[in-house]
Amino acid sequence: MDKILDIKDLHISFVTYGGEVQAVRGVNLELYRGETLAIVGESGCGKSVTANSIMKLIPSPPGKIKQGSIHFKGKDMTKLSNKEVRKIRGVDISMIFQDPMTALNPTLTIGDQLTEGIKQHRKISAKQANHHAIDMLNLVGIPNPDERMKQYPHQFSGGMRQRIVIAMALICEPELLIADEPTTALDVTIQAQILQLFQKIQRETGVSIILITHDLGIVAKVANRIAVMYAGKVIETGTRQEIFYHPNHPYTQGLLNSVPRLDQKGEKLIPIDGTPPDLFAPPDGCPFTARCPNAMEVCSRIYPFQTELSQTHAVDCWLQDERAKKYIASSL
């Protein structure tokens, strides 16, 4: 498969009055053309910061990419100037944010907002831009697009507004679409419609998608591969089947155990005890040690090596690493 995105050893910090928050700590991710990669984890684990860094949307100050590379189609985004990145944003890479009302201007019609991007990045007439915008509204399932183009955001429901935001993100035909919690503010029925829309768009356009979410139900429906993040690190990656049916990291197992399942009626949910570590002073070892029911002494001292369980499945956990025996023996 053709690799479209390659993130290597990414470190991102935020300097605050209280000290330096190490939000992302050595993230490695790959995305291939035409696939959906879901990045999951609790709030504050670094999902959105990682996604925003791809488009250089980290505010500086206080944020800073301290180390690593983000190669998109062979170009390192961390090395590009702001002017060069602006040529990529919205054209080759687009982003869908969580709340559609914050992404839409209440004083402009939907038509004006849809055509603004394509007229800025493509040399086409206003008439051509208008036709293209109508095609996009048709693609995302907005009825009567000709009339809707003249309306304002407040005249649409929440689900329709999210469809319009998706149309705005797709209008310049990007190769990478980043969706940051795109269905959190929507009810369950509309969520299902939006997820079906993502699948339809991917089939018809071949766009690659990074889906940021904490909802494993959504992930189970649309993701090809999954990256589990915790305390600024990617601790497990694998295909949807590998993560859901063969989770190896205790944190991944904890996430799955805390999700209601229709095939297990009467079973109690098992919450993950404790809280994530303080990223002002992250631990030297595995950050999940304090919450892990199977933690060993070595876990608190040394961060685990990555163990490759298959060509597509990898985990950072001493429980899966034969080398743990050496460290356990040396500590006795």
PDB file of N, CA and C in Angstrom, residues 236-300:
ATOM      1  N   GLU A 236      -0.352   0.979  21.699  1.00  0.00           N
ATOM      2  CA  GLU A 236      -0.702  -0.224  20.945  1.00  0.00           C
ATOM      3  C   GLU A 236      -1.295   0.180  19.595  1.00  0.00           C
ATOM      4  N   THR A 237      -0.904  -0.519  18.548  1.00  0.00           N
ATOM      5  CA  THR A 237      -1.472  -0.309  17.217  1.00  0.00           C
ATOM      6  C   THR A 237      -1.815  -1.660  16.612  1.00  0.00           C
ATOM      7  N   GLY A 238      -2.851  -1.672  15.792  1.00  0.00           N
ATOM      8  CA  GLY A 238      -3.238  -2.912  15.132  1.00  0.00           C
ATOM      9  C   GLY A 238      -4.444  -2.703  14.257  1.00  0.00           C
ATOM     10  N   THR A 239      -4.819  -3.732  13.534  1.00  0.00           N
ATOM     11  CA  THR A 239      -6.048  -3.678  12.755  1.00  0.00           C
ATOM     12  C   THR A 239      -7.238  -3.660  13.703  1.00  0.00           C
ATOM     13  N   ARG A 240      -8.400  -3.350  13.166  1.00  0.00           N
ATOM     14  CA  ARG A 240      -9.617  -3.337  13.992  1.00  0.00           C
ATOM     15  C   ARG A 240      -9.837  -4.695  14.659  1.00  0.00           C
ATOM     16  N   GLN A 241      -9.630  -5.777  13.913  1.00  0.00           N
ATOM     17  CA  GLN A 241      -9.835  -7.109  14.469  1.00  0.00           C
ATOM     18  C   GLN A 241      -8.827  -7.402  15.576  1.00  0.00           C
ATOM     19  N   GLU A 242      -7.561  -7.005  15.373  1.00  0.00           N
ATOM     20  CA  GLU A 242      -6.532  -7.286  16.370  1.00  0.00           C
ATOM     21  C   GLU A 242      -6.785  -6.541  17.670  1.00  0.00           C
ATOM     22  N   ILE A 243      -7.190  -5.269  17.569  1.00  0.00           N
ATOM     23  CA  ILE A 243      -7.400  -4.481  18.778  1.00  0.00           C
ATOM     24  C   ILE A 243      -8.653  -4.929  19.525  1.00  0.00           C
ATOM     25  N   PHE A 244      -9.724  -5.224  18.800  1.00  0.00           N
ATOM     26  CA  PHE A 244     -10.978  -5.579  19.468  1.00  0.00           C
ATOM     27  C   PHE A 244     -11.008  -7.026  19.959  1.00  0.00           C
ATOM     28  N   TYR A 245     -10.343  -7.933  19.243  1.00  0.00           N
ATOM     29  CA  TYR A 245     -10.416  -9.347  19.619  1.00  0.00           C
ATOM     30  C   TYR A 245      -9.145  -9.866  20.283  1.00  0.00           C
ATOM     31  N   HIS A 246      -8.027  -9.155  20.092  1.00  0.00           N
ATOM     32  CA  HIS A 246      -6.778  -9.606  20.711  1.00  0.00           C
ATOM     33  C   HIS A 246      -6.012  -8.425  21.312  1.00  0.00           C
ATOM     34  N   PRO A 247      -6.633  -7.628  22.177  1.00  0.00           N
ATOM     35  CA  PRO A 247      -5.910  -6.505  22.802  1.00  0.00           C
ATOM     36  C   PRO A 247      -4.836  -7.041  23.738  1.00  0.00           C
ATOM     37  N   ASN A 248      -3.657  -6.431  23.712  1.00  0.00           N
ATOM     38  CA  ASN A 248      -2.554  -6.933  24.526  1.00  0.00           C
ATOM     39  C   ASN A 248      -2.129  -5.978  25.624  1.00  0.00           C
ATOM     40  N   HIS A 249      -2.309  -4.691  25.437  1.00  0.00           N
ATOM     41  CA  HIS A 249      -1.932  -3.760  26.497  1.00  0.00           C
ATOM     42  C   HIS A 249      -3.051  -3.701  27.541  1.00  0.00           C
ATOM     43  N   PRO A 250      -2.720  -3.710  28.825  1.00  0.00           N
ATOM     44  CA  PRO A 250      -3.755  -3.638  29.869  1.00  0.00           C
ATOM     45  C   PRO A 250      -4.662  -2.421  29.736  1.00  0.00           C
ATOM     46  N   TYR A 251      -4.137  -1.311  29.206  1.00  0.00           N
ATOM     47  CA  TYR A 251      -4.973  -0.125  29.030  1.00  0.00           C
ATOM     48  C   TYR A 251      -6.007  -0.358  27.929  1.00  0.00           C
ATOM     49  N   THR A 252      -5.576  -0.953  26.818  1.00  0.00           N
ATOM     50  CA  THR A 252      -6.509  -1.273  25.742  1.00  0.00           C
ATOM     51  C   THR A 252      -7.581  -2.228  26.245  1.00  0.00           C
ATOM     52  N   GLN A 253      -7.180  -3.226  27.012  1.00  0.00           N
ATOM     53  CA  GLN A 253      -8.132  -4.164  27.585  1.00  0.00           C
ATOM     54  C   GLN A 253      -9.112  -3.444  28.514  1.00  0.00           C
ATOM     55  N   GLY A 254      -8.597  -2.477  29.288  1.00  0.00           N
ATOM     56  CA  GLY A 254      -9.445  -1.708  30.182  1.00  0.00           C
ATOM     57  C   GLY A 254     -10.467  -0.869  29.435  1.00  0.00           C
ATOM     58  N   LEU A 255     -10.037  -0.255  28.331  1.00  0.00           N
ATOM     59  CA  LEU A 255     -10.962   0.527  27.520  1.00  0.00           C
ATOM     60  C   LEU A 255     -12.099  -0.346  26.992  1.00  0.00           C
ATOM     61  N   LEU A 256     -11.756  -1.517  26.493  1.00  0.00           N
ATOM     62  CA  LEU A 256     -12.771  -2.407  25.930  1.00  0.00           C
ATOM     63  C   LEU A 256     -13.703  -2.950  27.008  1.00  0.00           C
ATOM     64  N   ASN A 257     -13.171  -3.207  28.201  1.00  0.00           N
ATOM     65  CA  ASN A 257     -14.001  -3.719  29.296  1.00  0.00           C
ATOM     66  C   ASN A 257     -14.973  -2.681  29.835  1.00  0.00           C
ATOM     67  N   SER A 258     -14.696  -1.417  29.561  1.00  0.00           N
ATOM     68  CA  SER A 258     -15.560  -0.353  30.077  1.00  0.00           C
ATOM     69  C   SER A 258     -16.632   0.076  29.075  1.00  0.00           C
ATOM     70  N   VAL A 259     -16.714  -0.644  27.941  1.00  0.00           N
ATOM     71  CA  VAL A 259     -17.699  -0.324  26.901  1.00  0.00           C
ATOM     72  C   VAL A 259     -18.869  -1.298  26.988  1.00  0.00           C
ATOM     73  N   PRO A 260     -20.113  -0.807  27.015  1.00  0.00           N
ATOM     74  CA  PRO A 260     -21.273  -1.713  27.046  1.00  0.00           C
ATOM     75  C   PRO A 260     -21.333  -2.562  25.778  1.00  0.00           C
ATOM     76  N   ARG A 261     -21.725  -3.836  25.942  1.00  0.00           N
ATOM     77  CA  ARG A 261     -21.838  -4.745  24.802  1.00  0.00           C
ATOM     78  C   ARG A 261     -23.209  -5.397  24.802  1.00  0.00           C
ATOM     79  N   LEU A 262     -23.852  -5.402  23.628  1.00  0.00           N
ATOM     80  CA  LEU A 262     -25.192  -5.956  23.507  1.00  0.00           C
ATOM     81  C   LEU A 262     -25.206  -7.471  23.644  1.00  0.00           C
ATOM     82  N   ASP A 263     -24.067  -8.125  23.365  1.00  0.00           N
ATOM     83  CA  ASP A 263     -24.022  -9.582  23.436  1.00  0.00           C
ATOM     84  C   ASP A 263     -23.674 -10.101  24.819  1.00  0.00           C
ATOM     85  N   GLN A 264     -23.550  -9.209  25.787  1.00  0.00           N
ATOM     86  CA  GLN A 264     -23.224  -9.613  27.156  1.00  0.00           C
ATOM     87  C   GLN A 264     -24.188  -8.942  28.138  1.00  0.00           C
ATOM     88  N   LYS A 265     -25.438  -9.280  28.027  1.00  0.00           N
ATOM     89  CA  LYS A 265     -26.445  -8.689  28.894  1.00  0.00           C
ATOM     90  C   LYS A 265     -26.242  -9.142  30.340  1.00  0.00           C
ATOM     91  N   GLY A 266     -26.371  -8.197  31.253  1.00  0.00           N
ATOM     92  CA  GLY A 266     -26.217  -8.512  32.661  1.00  0.00           C
ATOM     93  C   GLY A 266     -24.800  -8.416  33.174  1.00  0.00           C
ATOM     94  N   GLU A 267     -23.827  -8.296  32.261  1.00  0.00           N
ATOM     95  CA  GLU A 267     -22.428  -8.184  32.670  1.00  0.00           C
ATOM     96  C   GLU A 267     -22.144  -6.761  33.164  1.00  0.00           C
ATOM     97  N   LYS A 268     -21.412  -6.657  34.256  1.00  0.00           N
ATOM     98  CA  LYS A 268     -21.061  -5.345  34.792  1.00  0.00           C
ATOM     99  C   LYS A 268     -19.885  -4.748  34.023  1.00  0.00           C
ATOM    100  N   LEU A 269     -19.934  -3.432  33.829  1.00  0.00           N
ATOM    101  CA  LEU A 269     -18.800  -2.749  33.222  1.00  0.00           C
ATOM    102  C   LEU A 269     -17.683  -2.632  34.245  1.00  0.00           C
ATOM    103  N   ILE A 270     -16.455  -2.740  33.766  1.00  0.00           N
ATOM    104  CA  ILE A 270     -15.293  -2.676  34.663  1.00  0.00           C
ATOM    105  C   ILE A 270     -14.548  -1.377  34.387  1.00  0.00           C
ATOM    106  N   PRO A 271     -14.656  -0.383  35.245  1.00  0.00           N
ATOM    107  CA  PRO A 271     -13.959   0.891  35.000  1.00  0.00           C
ATOM    108  C   PRO A 271     -12.460   0.756  35.238  1.00  0.00           C
ATOM    109  N   ILE A 272     -11.700   1.674  34.663  1.00  0.00           N
ATOM    110  CA  ILE A 272     -10.253   1.731  34.909  1.00  0.00           C
ATOM    111  C   ILE A 272     -10.036   2.608  36.142  1.00  0.00           C
ATOM    112  N   ASP A 273      -9.522   2.032  37.195  1.00  0.00           N
ATOM    113  CA  ASP A 273      -9.291   2.791  38.428  1.00  0.00           C
ATOM    114  C   ASP A 273      -8.178   3.810  38.237  1.00  0.00           C
ATOM    115  N   GLY A 274      -8.228   4.887  39.035  1.00  0.00           N
ATOM    116  CA  GLY A 274      -7.148   5.871  39.027  1.00  0.00           C
ATOM    117  C   GLY A 274      -7.293   6.902  37.930  1.00  0.00           C
ATOM    118  N   THR A 275      -6.261   7.717  37.776  1.00  0.00           N
ATOM    119  CA  THR A 275      -6.245   8.796  36.781  1.00  0.00           C
ATOM    120  C   THR A 275      -4.925   8.764  36.013  1.00  0.00           C
ATOM    121  N   PRO A 276      -4.898   9.372  34.826  1.00  0.00           N
ATOM    122  CA  PRO A 276      -3.644   9.426  34.049  1.00  0.00           C
ATOM    123  C   PRO A 276      -2.561  10.195  34.804  1.00  0.00           C
ATOM    124  N   PRO A 277      -1.296   9.974  34.453  1.00  0.00           N
ATOM    125  CA  PRO A 277      -0.197  10.642  35.159  1.00  0.00           C
ATOM    126  C   PRO A 277      -0.107  12.128  34.833  1.00  0.00           C
ATOM    127  N   ASP A 278       0.597  12.853  35.668  1.00  0.00           N
ATOM    128  CA  ASP A 278       0.833  14.282  35.482  1.00  0.00           C
ATOM    129  C   ASP A 278       1.876  14.461  34.380  1.00  0.00           C
ATOM    130  N   LEU A 279       1.497  15.117  33.292  1.00  0.00           N
ATOM    131  CA  LEU A 279       2.429  15.281  32.174  1.00  0.00           C
ATOM    132  C   LEU A 279       3.374  16.461  32.357  1.00  0.00           C
ATOM    133  N   PHE A 280       3.258  17.169  33.498  1.00  0.00           N
ATOM    134  CA  PHE A 280       4.308  18.125  33.855  1.00  0.00           C
ATOM    135  C   PHE A 280       5.580  17.363  34.227  1.00  0.00           C
ATOM    136  N   ALA A 281       5.401  16.170  34.804  1.00  0.00           N
ATOM    137  CA  ALA A 281       6.535  15.329  35.193  1.00  0.00           C
ATOM    138  C   ALA A 281       6.169  13.875  34.927  1.00  0.00           C
ATOM    139  N   PRO A 282       6.125  13.471  33.674  1.00  0.00           N
ATOM    140  CA  PRO A 282       5.717  12.098  33.344  1.00  0.00           C
ATOM    141  C   PRO A 282       6.691  11.068  33.894  1.00  0.00           C
ATOM    142  N   PRO A 283       6.205   9.881  34.195  1.00  0.00           N
ATOM    143  CA  PRO A 283       7.076   8.840  34.774  1.00  0.00           C
ATOM    144  C   PRO A 283       8.103   8.331  33.777  1.00  0.00           C
ATOM    145  N   ASP A 284       9.200   7.779  34.309  1.00  0.00           N
ATOM    146  CA  ASP A 284      10.248   7.210  33.453  1.00  0.00           C
ATOM    147  C   ASP A 284       9.789   5.913  32.795  1.00  0.00           C
ATOM    148  N   GLY A 285       9.021   5.134  33.536  1.00  0.00           N
ATOM    149  CA  GLY A 285       8.576   3.848  33.019  1.00  0.00           C
ATOM    150  C   GLY A 285       7.274   3.936  32.267  1.00  0.00           C
ATOM    151  N   CYS A 286       6.525   2.861  32.281  1.00  0.00           N
ATOM    152  CA  CYS A 286       5.223   2.842  31.613  1.00  0.00           C
ATOM    153  C   CYS A 286       4.269   3.780  32.342  1.00  0.00           C
ATOM    154  N   PRO A 287       3.624   4.711  31.634  1.00  0.00           N
ATOM    155  CA  PRO A 287       2.750   5.669  32.308  1.00  0.00           C
ATOM    156  C   PRO A 287       1.484   5.048  32.886  1.00  0.00           C
ATOM    157  N   PHE A 288       1.177   3.819  32.486  1.00  0.00           N
ATOM    158  CA  PHE A 288      -0.034   3.163  32.977  1.00  0.00           C
ATOM    159  C   PHE A 288       0.231   2.338  34.242  1.00  0.00           C
ATOM    160  N   THR A 289       1.467   2.316  34.718  1.00  0.00           N
ATOM    161  CA  THR A 289       1.858   1.446  35.834  1.00  0.00           C
ATOM    162  C   THR A 289       0.954   1.600  37.053  1.00  0.00           C
ATOM    163  N   ALA A 290       0.681   2.842  37.461  1.00  0.00           N
ATOM    164  CA  ALA A 290      -0.088   3.074  38.684  1.00  0.00           C
ATOM    165  C   ALA A 290      -1.517   2.560  38.588  1.00  0.00           C
ATOM    166  N   ARG A 291      -2.036   2.371  37.384  1.00  0.00           N
ATOM    167  CA  ARG A 291      -3.423   1.921  37.191  1.00  0.00           C
ATOM    168  C   ARG A 291      -3.501   0.473  36.705  1.00  0.00           C
ATOM    169  N   CYS A 292      -2.354  -0.128  36.448  1.00  0.00           N
ATOM    170  CA  CYS A 292      -2.314  -1.454  35.823  1.00  0.00           C
ATOM    171  C   CYS A 292      -2.450  -2.567  36.866  1.00  0.00           C
ATOM    172  N   PRO A 293      -3.391  -3.479  36.702  1.00  0.00           N
ATOM    173  CA  PRO A 293      -3.545  -4.572  37.665  1.00  0.00           C
ATOM    174  C   PRO A 293      -2.429  -5.618  37.575  1.00  0.00           C
ATOM    175  N   ASN A 294      -1.657  -5.584  36.491  1.00  0.00           N
ATOM    176  CA  ASN A 294      -0.601  -6.583  36.285  1.00  0.00           C
ATOM    177  C   ASN A 294       0.801  -5.967  36.302  1.00  0.00           C
ATOM    178  N   ALA A 295       0.931  -4.782  36.883  1.00  0.00           N
ATOM    179  CA  ALA A 295       2.221  -4.077  36.845  1.00  0.00           C
ATOM    180  C   ALA A 295       3.309  -4.845  37.587  1.00  0.00           C
ATOM    181  N   MET A 296       4.512  -4.814  37.018  1.00  0.00           N
ATOM    182  CA  MET A 296       5.693  -5.399  37.641  1.00  0.00           C
ATOM    183  C   MET A 296       6.631  -4.273  38.074  1.00  0.00           C
ATOM    184  N   GLU A 297       7.653  -4.613  38.832  1.00  0.00           N
ATOM    185  CA  GLU A 297       8.584  -3.605  39.336  1.00  0.00           C
ATOM    186  C   GLU A 297       9.290  -2.886  38.195  1.00  0.00           C
ATOM    187  N   VAL A 298       9.627  -3.623  37.143  1.00  0.00           N
ATOM    188  CA  VAL A 298      10.351  -3.035  36.022  1.00  0.00           C
ATOM    189  C   VAL A 298       9.503  -1.980  35.294  1.00  0.00           C
ATOM    190  N   CYS A 299       8.186  -2.130  35.372  1.00  0.00           N
ATOM    191  CA  CYS A 299       7.287  -1.221  34.650  1.00  0.00           C
ATOM    192  C   CYS A 299       7.454   0.227  35.106  1.00  0.00           C
ATOM    193  N   SER A 300       7.699   0.428  36.394  1.00  0.00           N
ATOM    194  CA  SER A 300       7.819   1.786  36.929  1.00  0.00           C
ATOM    195  C   SER A 300       9.187   2.402  36.661  1.00  0.00           C
TER     196      SER A 300
END
